[in-house]
mmCIF file of C-alpha atoms in Angstrom:
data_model
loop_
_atom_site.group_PDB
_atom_site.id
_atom_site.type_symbol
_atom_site.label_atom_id
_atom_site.label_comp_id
_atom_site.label_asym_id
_atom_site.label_seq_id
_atom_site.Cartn_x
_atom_site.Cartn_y
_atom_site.Cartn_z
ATOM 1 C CA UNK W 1 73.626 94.976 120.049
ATOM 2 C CA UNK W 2 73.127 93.990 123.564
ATOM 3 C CA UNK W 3 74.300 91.072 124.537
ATOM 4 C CA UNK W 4 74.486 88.921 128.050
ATOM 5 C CA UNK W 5 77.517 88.244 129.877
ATOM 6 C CA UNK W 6 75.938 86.599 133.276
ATOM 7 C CA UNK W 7 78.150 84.323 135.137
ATOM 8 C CA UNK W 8 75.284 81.811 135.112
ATOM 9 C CA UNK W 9 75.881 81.594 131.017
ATOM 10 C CA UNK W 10 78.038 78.546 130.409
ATOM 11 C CA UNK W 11 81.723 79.293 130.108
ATOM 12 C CA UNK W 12 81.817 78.941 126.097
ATOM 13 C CA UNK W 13 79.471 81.389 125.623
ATOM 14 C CA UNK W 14 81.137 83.737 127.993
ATOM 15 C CA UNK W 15 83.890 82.938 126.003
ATOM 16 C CA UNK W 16 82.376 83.748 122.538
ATOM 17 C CA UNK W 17 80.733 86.918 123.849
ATOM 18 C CA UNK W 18 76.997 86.063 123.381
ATOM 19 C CA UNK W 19 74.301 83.347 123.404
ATOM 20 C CA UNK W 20 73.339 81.566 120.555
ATOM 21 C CA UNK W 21 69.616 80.970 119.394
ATOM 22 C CA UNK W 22 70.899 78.406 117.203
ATOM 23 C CA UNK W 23 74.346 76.931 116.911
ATOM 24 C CA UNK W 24 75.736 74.361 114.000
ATOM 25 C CA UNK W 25 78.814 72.127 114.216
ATOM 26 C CA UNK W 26 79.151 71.270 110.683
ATOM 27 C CA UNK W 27 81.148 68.472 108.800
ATOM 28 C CA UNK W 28 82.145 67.819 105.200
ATOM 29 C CA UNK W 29 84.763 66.657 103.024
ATOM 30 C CA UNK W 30 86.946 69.359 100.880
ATOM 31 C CA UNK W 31 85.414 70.038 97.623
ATOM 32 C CA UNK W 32 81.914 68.797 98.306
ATOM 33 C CA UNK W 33 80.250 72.367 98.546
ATOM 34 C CA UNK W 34 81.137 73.071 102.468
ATOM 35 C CA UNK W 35 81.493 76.904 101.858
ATOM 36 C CA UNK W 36 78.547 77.247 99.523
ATOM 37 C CA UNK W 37 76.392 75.243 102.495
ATOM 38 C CA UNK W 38 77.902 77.828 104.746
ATOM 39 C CA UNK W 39 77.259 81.096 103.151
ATOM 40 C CA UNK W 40 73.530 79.849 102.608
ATOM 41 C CA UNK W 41 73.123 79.063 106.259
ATOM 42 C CA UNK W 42 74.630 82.624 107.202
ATOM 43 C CA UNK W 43 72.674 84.420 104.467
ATOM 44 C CA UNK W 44 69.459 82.768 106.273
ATOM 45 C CA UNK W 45 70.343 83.446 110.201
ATOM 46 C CA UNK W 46 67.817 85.259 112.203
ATOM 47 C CA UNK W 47 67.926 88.675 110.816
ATOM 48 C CA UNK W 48 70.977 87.817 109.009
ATOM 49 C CA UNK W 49 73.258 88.188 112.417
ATOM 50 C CA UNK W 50 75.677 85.128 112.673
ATOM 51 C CA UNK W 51 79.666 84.406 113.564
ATOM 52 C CA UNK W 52 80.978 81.451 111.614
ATOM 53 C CA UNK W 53 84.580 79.745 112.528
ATOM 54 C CA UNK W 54 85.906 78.112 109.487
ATOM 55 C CA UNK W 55 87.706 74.815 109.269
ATOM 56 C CA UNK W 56 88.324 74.611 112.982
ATOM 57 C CA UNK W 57 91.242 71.704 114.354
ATOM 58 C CA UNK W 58 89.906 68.564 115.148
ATOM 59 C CA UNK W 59 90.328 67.641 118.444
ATOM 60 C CA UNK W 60 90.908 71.147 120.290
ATOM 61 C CA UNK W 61 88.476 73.914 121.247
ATOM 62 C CA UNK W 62 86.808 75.924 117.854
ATOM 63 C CA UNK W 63 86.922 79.042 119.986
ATOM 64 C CA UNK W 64 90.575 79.068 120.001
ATOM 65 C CA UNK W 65 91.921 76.735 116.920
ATOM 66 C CA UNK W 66 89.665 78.324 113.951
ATOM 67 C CA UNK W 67 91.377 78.962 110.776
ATOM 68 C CA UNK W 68 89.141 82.084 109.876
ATOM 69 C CA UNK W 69 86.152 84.191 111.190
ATOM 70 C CA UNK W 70 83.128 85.861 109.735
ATOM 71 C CA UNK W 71 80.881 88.025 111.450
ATOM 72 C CA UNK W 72 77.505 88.658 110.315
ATOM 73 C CA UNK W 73 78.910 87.687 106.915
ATOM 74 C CA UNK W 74 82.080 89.633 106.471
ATOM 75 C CA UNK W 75 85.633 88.706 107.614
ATOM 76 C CA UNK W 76 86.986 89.332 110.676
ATOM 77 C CA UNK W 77 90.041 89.782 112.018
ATOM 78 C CA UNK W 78 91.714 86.313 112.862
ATOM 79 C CA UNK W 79 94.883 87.930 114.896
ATOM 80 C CA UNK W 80 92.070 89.775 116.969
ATOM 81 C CA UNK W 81 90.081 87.117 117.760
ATOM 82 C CA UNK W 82 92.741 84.691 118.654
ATOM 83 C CA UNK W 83 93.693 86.855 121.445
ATOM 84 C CA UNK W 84 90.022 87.628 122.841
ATOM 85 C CA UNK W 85 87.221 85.931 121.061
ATOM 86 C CA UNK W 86 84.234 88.047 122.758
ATOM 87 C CA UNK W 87 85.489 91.492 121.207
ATOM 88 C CA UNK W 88 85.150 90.131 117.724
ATOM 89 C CA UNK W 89 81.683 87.724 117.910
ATOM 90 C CA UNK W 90 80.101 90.062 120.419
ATOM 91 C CA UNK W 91 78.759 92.019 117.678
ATOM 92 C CA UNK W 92 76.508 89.297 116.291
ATOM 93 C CA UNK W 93 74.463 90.005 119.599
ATOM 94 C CA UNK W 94 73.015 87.636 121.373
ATOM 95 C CA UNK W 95 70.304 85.089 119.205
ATOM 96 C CA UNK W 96 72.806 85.184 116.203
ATOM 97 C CA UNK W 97 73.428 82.004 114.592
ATOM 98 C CA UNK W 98 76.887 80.109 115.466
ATOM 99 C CA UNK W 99 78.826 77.990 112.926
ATOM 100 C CA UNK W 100 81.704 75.927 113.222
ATOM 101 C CA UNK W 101 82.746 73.771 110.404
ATOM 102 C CA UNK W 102 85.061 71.095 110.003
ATOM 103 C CA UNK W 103 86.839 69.939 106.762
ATOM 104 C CA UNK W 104 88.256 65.966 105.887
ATOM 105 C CA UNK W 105 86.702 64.760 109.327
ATOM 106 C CA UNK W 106 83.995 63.702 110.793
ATOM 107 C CA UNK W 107 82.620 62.391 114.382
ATOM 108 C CA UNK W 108 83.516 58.790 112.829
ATOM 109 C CA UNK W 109 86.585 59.687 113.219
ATOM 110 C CA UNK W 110 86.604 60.576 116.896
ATOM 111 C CA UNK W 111 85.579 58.180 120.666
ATOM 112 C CA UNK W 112 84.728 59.312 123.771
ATOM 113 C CA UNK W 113 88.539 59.533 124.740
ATOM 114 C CA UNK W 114 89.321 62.299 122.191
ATOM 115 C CA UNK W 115 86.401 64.672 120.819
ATOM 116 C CA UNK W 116 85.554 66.619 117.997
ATOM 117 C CA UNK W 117 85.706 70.090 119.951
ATOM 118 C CA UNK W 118 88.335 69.466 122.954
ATOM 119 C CA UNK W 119 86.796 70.725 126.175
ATOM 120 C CA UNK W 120 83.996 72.692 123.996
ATOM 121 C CA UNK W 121 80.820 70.868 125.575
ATOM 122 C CA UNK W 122 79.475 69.422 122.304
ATOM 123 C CA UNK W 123 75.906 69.552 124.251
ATOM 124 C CA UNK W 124 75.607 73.091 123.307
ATOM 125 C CA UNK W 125 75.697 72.732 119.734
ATOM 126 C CA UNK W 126 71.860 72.502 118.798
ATOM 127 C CA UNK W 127 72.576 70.183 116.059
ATOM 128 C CA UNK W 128 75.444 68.644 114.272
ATOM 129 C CA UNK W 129 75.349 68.774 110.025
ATOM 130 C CA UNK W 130 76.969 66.492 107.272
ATOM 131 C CA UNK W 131 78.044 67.544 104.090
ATOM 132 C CA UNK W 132 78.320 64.794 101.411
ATOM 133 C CA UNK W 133 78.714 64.472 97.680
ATOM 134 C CA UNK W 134 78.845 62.038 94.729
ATOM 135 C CA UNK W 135 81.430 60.242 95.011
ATOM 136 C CA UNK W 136 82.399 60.579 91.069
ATOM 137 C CA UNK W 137 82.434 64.477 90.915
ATOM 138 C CA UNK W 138 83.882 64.758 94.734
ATOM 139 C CA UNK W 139 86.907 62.635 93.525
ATOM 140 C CA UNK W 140 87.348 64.250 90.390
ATOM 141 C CA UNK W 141 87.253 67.952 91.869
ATOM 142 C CA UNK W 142 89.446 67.278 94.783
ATOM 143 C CA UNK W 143 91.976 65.339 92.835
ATOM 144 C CA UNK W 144 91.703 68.521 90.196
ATOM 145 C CA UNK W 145 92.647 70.753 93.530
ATOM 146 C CA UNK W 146 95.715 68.736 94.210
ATOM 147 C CA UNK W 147 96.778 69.190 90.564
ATOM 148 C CA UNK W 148 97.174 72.679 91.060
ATOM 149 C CA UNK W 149 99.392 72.922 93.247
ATOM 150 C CA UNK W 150 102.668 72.508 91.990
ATOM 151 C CA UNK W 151 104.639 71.641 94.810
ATOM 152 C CA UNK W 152 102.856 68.266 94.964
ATOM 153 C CA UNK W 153 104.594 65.308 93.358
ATOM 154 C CA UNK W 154 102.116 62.936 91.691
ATOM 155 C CA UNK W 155 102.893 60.255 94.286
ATOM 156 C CA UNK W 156 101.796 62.859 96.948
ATOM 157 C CA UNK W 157 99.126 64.259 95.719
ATOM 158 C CA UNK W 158 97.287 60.847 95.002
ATOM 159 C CA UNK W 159 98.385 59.833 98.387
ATOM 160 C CA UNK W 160 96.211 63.165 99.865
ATOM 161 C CA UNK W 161 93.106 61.672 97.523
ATOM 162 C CA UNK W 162 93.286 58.114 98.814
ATOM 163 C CA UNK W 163 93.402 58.868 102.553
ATOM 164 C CA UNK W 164 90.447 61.585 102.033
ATOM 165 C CA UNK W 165 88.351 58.773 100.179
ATOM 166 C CA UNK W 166 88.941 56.546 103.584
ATOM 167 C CA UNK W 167 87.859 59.277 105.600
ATOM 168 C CA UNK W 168 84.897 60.141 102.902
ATOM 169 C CA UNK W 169 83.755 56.350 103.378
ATOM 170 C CA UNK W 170 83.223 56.936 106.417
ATOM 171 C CA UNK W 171 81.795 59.661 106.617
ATOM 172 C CA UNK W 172 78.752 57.993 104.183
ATOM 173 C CA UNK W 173 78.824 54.833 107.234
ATOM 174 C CA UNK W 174 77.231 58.070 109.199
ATOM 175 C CA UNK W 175 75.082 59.879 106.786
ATOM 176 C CA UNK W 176 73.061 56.192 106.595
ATOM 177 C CA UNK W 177 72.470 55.796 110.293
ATOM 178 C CA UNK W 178 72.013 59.870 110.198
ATOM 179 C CA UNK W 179 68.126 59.455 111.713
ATOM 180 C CA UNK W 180 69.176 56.905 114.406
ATOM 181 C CA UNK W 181 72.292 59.188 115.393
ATOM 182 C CA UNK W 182 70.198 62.442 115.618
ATOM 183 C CA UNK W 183 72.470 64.175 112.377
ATOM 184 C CA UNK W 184 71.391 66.067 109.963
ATOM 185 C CA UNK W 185 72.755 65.384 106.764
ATOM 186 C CA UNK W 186 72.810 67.159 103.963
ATOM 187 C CA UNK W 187 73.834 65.768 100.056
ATOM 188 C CA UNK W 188 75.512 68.602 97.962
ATOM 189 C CA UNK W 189 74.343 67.085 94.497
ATOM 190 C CA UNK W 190 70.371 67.726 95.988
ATOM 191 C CA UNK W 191 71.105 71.125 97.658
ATOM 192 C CA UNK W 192 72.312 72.415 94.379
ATOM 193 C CA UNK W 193 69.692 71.336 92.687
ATOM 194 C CA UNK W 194 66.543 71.198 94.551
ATOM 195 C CA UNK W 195 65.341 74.706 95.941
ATOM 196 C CA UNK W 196 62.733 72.708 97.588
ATOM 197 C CA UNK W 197 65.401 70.670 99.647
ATOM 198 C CA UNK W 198 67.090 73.879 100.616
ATOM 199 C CA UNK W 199 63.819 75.081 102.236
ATOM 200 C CA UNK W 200 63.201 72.149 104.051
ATOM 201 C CA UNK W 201 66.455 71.821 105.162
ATOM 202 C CA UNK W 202 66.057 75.191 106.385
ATOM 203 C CA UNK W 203 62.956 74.702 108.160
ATOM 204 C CA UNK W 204 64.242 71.313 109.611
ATOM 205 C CA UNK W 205 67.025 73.576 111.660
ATOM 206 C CA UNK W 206 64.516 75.867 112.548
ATOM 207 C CA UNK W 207 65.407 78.875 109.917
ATOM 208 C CA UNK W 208 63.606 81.161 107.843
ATOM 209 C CA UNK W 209 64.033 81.028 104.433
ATOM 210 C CA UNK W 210 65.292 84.332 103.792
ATOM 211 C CA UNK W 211 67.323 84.128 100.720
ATOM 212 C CA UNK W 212 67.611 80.226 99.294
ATOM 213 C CA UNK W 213 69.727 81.225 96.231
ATOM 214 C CA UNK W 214 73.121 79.225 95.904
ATOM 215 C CA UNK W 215 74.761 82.241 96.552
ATOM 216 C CA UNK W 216 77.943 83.702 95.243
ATOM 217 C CA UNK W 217 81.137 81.695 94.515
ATOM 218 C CA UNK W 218 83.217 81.634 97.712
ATOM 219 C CA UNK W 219 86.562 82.188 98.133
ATOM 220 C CA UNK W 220 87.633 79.552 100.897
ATOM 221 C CA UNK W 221 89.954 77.057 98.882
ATOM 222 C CA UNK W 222 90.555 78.716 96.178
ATOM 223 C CA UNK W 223 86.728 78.514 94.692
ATOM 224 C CA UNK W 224 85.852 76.093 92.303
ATOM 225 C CA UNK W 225 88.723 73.808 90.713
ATOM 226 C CA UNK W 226 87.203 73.932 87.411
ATOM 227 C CA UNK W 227 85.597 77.212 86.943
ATOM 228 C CA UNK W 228 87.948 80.103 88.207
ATOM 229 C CA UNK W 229 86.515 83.082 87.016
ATOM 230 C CA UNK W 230 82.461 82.276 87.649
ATOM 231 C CA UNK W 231 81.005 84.418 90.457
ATOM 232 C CA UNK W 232 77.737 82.867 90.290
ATOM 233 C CA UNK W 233 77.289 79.600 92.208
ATOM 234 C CA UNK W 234 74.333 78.613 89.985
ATOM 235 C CA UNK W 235 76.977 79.248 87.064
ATOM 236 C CA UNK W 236 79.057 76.019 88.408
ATOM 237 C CA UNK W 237 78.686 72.914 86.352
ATOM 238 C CA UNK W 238 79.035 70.948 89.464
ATOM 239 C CA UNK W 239 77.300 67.569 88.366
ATOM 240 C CA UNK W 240 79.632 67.026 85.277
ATOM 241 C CA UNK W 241 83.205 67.432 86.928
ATOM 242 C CA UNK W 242 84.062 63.541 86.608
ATOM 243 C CA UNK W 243 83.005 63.479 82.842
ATOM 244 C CA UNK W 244 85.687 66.618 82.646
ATOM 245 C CA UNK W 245 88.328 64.449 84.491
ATOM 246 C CA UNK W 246 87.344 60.663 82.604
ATOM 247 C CA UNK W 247 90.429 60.861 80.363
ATOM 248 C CA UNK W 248 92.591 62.293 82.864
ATOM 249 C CA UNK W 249 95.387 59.071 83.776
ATOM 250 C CA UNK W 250 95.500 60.039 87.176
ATOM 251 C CA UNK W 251 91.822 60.222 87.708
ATOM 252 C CA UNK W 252 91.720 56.374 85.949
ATOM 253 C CA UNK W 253 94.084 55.164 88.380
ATOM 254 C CA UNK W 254 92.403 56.783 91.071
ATOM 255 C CA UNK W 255 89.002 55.225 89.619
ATOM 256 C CA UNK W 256 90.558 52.044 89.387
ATOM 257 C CA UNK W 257 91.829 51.489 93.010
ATOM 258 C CA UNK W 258 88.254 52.819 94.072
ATOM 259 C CA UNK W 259 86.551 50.170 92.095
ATOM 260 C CA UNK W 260 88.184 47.634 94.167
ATOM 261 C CA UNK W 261 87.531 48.604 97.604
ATOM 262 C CA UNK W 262 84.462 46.914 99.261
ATOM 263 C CA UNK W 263 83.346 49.198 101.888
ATOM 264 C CA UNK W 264 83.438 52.225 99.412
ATOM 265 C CA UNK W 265 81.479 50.418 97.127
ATOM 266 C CA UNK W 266 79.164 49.320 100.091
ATOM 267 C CA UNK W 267 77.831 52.936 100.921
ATOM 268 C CA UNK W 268 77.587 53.951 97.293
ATOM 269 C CA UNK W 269 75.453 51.239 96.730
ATOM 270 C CA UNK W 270 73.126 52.686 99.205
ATOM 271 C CA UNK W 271 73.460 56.275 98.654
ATOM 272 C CA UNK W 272 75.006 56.669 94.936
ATOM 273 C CA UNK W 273 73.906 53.690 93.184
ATOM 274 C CA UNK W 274 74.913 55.289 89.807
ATOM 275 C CA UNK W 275 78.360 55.768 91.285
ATOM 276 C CA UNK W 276 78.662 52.108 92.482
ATOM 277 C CA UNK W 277 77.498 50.559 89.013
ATOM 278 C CA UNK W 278 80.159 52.775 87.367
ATOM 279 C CA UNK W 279 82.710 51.808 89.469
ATOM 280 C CA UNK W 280 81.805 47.688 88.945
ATOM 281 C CA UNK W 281 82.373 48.402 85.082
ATOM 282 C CA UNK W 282 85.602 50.362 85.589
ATOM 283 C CA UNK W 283 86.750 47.205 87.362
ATOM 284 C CA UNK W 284 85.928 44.677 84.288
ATOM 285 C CA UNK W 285 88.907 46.530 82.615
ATOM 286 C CA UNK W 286 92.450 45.685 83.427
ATOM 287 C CA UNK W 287 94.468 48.781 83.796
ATOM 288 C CA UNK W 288 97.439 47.538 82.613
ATOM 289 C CA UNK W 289 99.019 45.567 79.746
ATOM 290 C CA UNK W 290 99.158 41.922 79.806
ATOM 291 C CA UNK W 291 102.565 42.000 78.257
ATOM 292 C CA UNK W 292 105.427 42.079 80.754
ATOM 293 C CA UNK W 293 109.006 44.887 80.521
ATOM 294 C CA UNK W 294 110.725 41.251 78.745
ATOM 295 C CA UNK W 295 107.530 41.625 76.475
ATOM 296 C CA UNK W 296 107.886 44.944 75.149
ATOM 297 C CA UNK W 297 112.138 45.275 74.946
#
């Protein structure tokens, strides 16, 4: 694949190895559908020729701080391209689509004293994407995540959740002013479940709809947190996972601390109303006993 290494090509590119026809700087929480969002993006590149640098650090250059590489839809070799970037991606050819995600961050997050990328001019990135979910089935599948892993204590774990759901809110603050901010935002719970969305998603970046399937299960973070051995992603039962966590105790108290925040329940208003009214009637309940230690000795 030819590609063009002119001087007059801006230094990242030179860097990466070829030019871009269309490159993504994408955002999104853990465990609201980043890698499925991903893989459908790559699987609908121009002629299918793409380099995507997973969960990149915030703050620092993508080229250099990525956590994983694909080319053209297969892994490549991280080691390899962490010492010379161009002689991995240079075989997407120039035109190839360029991806660079982001996980539990967004440009909220970030002023014009420390950005996203580090030194990466952020100009080059044709348009910047954010992934959001229902707050409800978000909570419930990250929170099932940190239950996996066993060398979380309870107090840590939850501790994870609640700073994520300060980052989620607001990361929702930006999805609403989306339009005015030139984003493009993009809500999981409709992606799954609107092929219609997923085309004119597609077509609002500027891509062919080439194959708008959900795609096969991916592997990034362990799959699904409910659903280990499906392969299919239409096979998830992605809409249900907080009814599968309600009588968790963890999940309540979780719930129960969310009900009581303001600004979260100020952006579900707006985006997930259901969410918001469920959250009001978790907060009638008390979620602990009237009766004191004295009480019950």
């Amino acid at each position: 694949m030819a590609t063009s290494h002119g001087q007059d090509l801006p230094q990242e590119w030179q860097a990466l190895g070829f030019t871009p026809g269309l490159s993504l700087r994408v955002f999104g929480m853990r465990r609201s559908g980043n890698h499925a969002i991903l893989s459908w993006l790559q699987r609908n590149a121009p002629n299918r020729r793409s380099v995507f640098l997973n969960n990149c650090k915030p703050g620092s250059d993508p080229l250099q701080n990525a956590r994983g590489i694909a080319v053209n839809g297969v892994h490549a070799s991280q080691r390899k391209a962490n010492r010379n970037m161009a002689s991995v991606a240079q075989d997407a050819g120039d035109g190839a689509l360029f991806l660079v995600s982001y996980e539990d961050t967004s440009p909220a997050e970030f002023d014009i004293n420390r950005q996203v990328s580090g030194r990466f001019d952020e100009a080059l990135f044709s348009h910047n994407l954010l992934i959001y979910r229902s707050f409800l089935n978000w909570s419930a599948s990250l929170l099932k995540k940190m239950q996996a892993n066993a060398g979380y204590t309870l107090v840590r774990r939850n501790a994870i959740v609640l700073r994520a759901m300060d980052n989620y809110i607001r990361l929702l603050a930006l999805v609403r002013q989306a339009r005015d901010l030139d984003l493009v935002a993009i809500c999981y719970d409709r992606w799954v479940g609107e092929a219609d969305y997923r085309v004119g998603l597609l077509q609002g970046l500027g891509l062919e709809a080439q194959d708008n399937s959900l795609g096969a299960v991916q592997s990034y973070g362990g799959g699904s947190s409910f659903q280990k051995q499906a392969s299919a992603a239409a096979d998830l039962q992605v809409g249900n996972r907080w009814q599968q966590m309600r009588d968790d105790a963890e999940y309540q108290g979780l719930l129960h601390l969310a009900a009581r925040d303001t600004a979260l329940l100020a952006q579900l208003e707006a985006l997930f109303p259901k969410d918001a009214s469920y959250l009001k009637a978790v907060a009638q309940d008390a979620p602990m006993p009237r009766r004191g230690p004295d009480d019950l000795s």
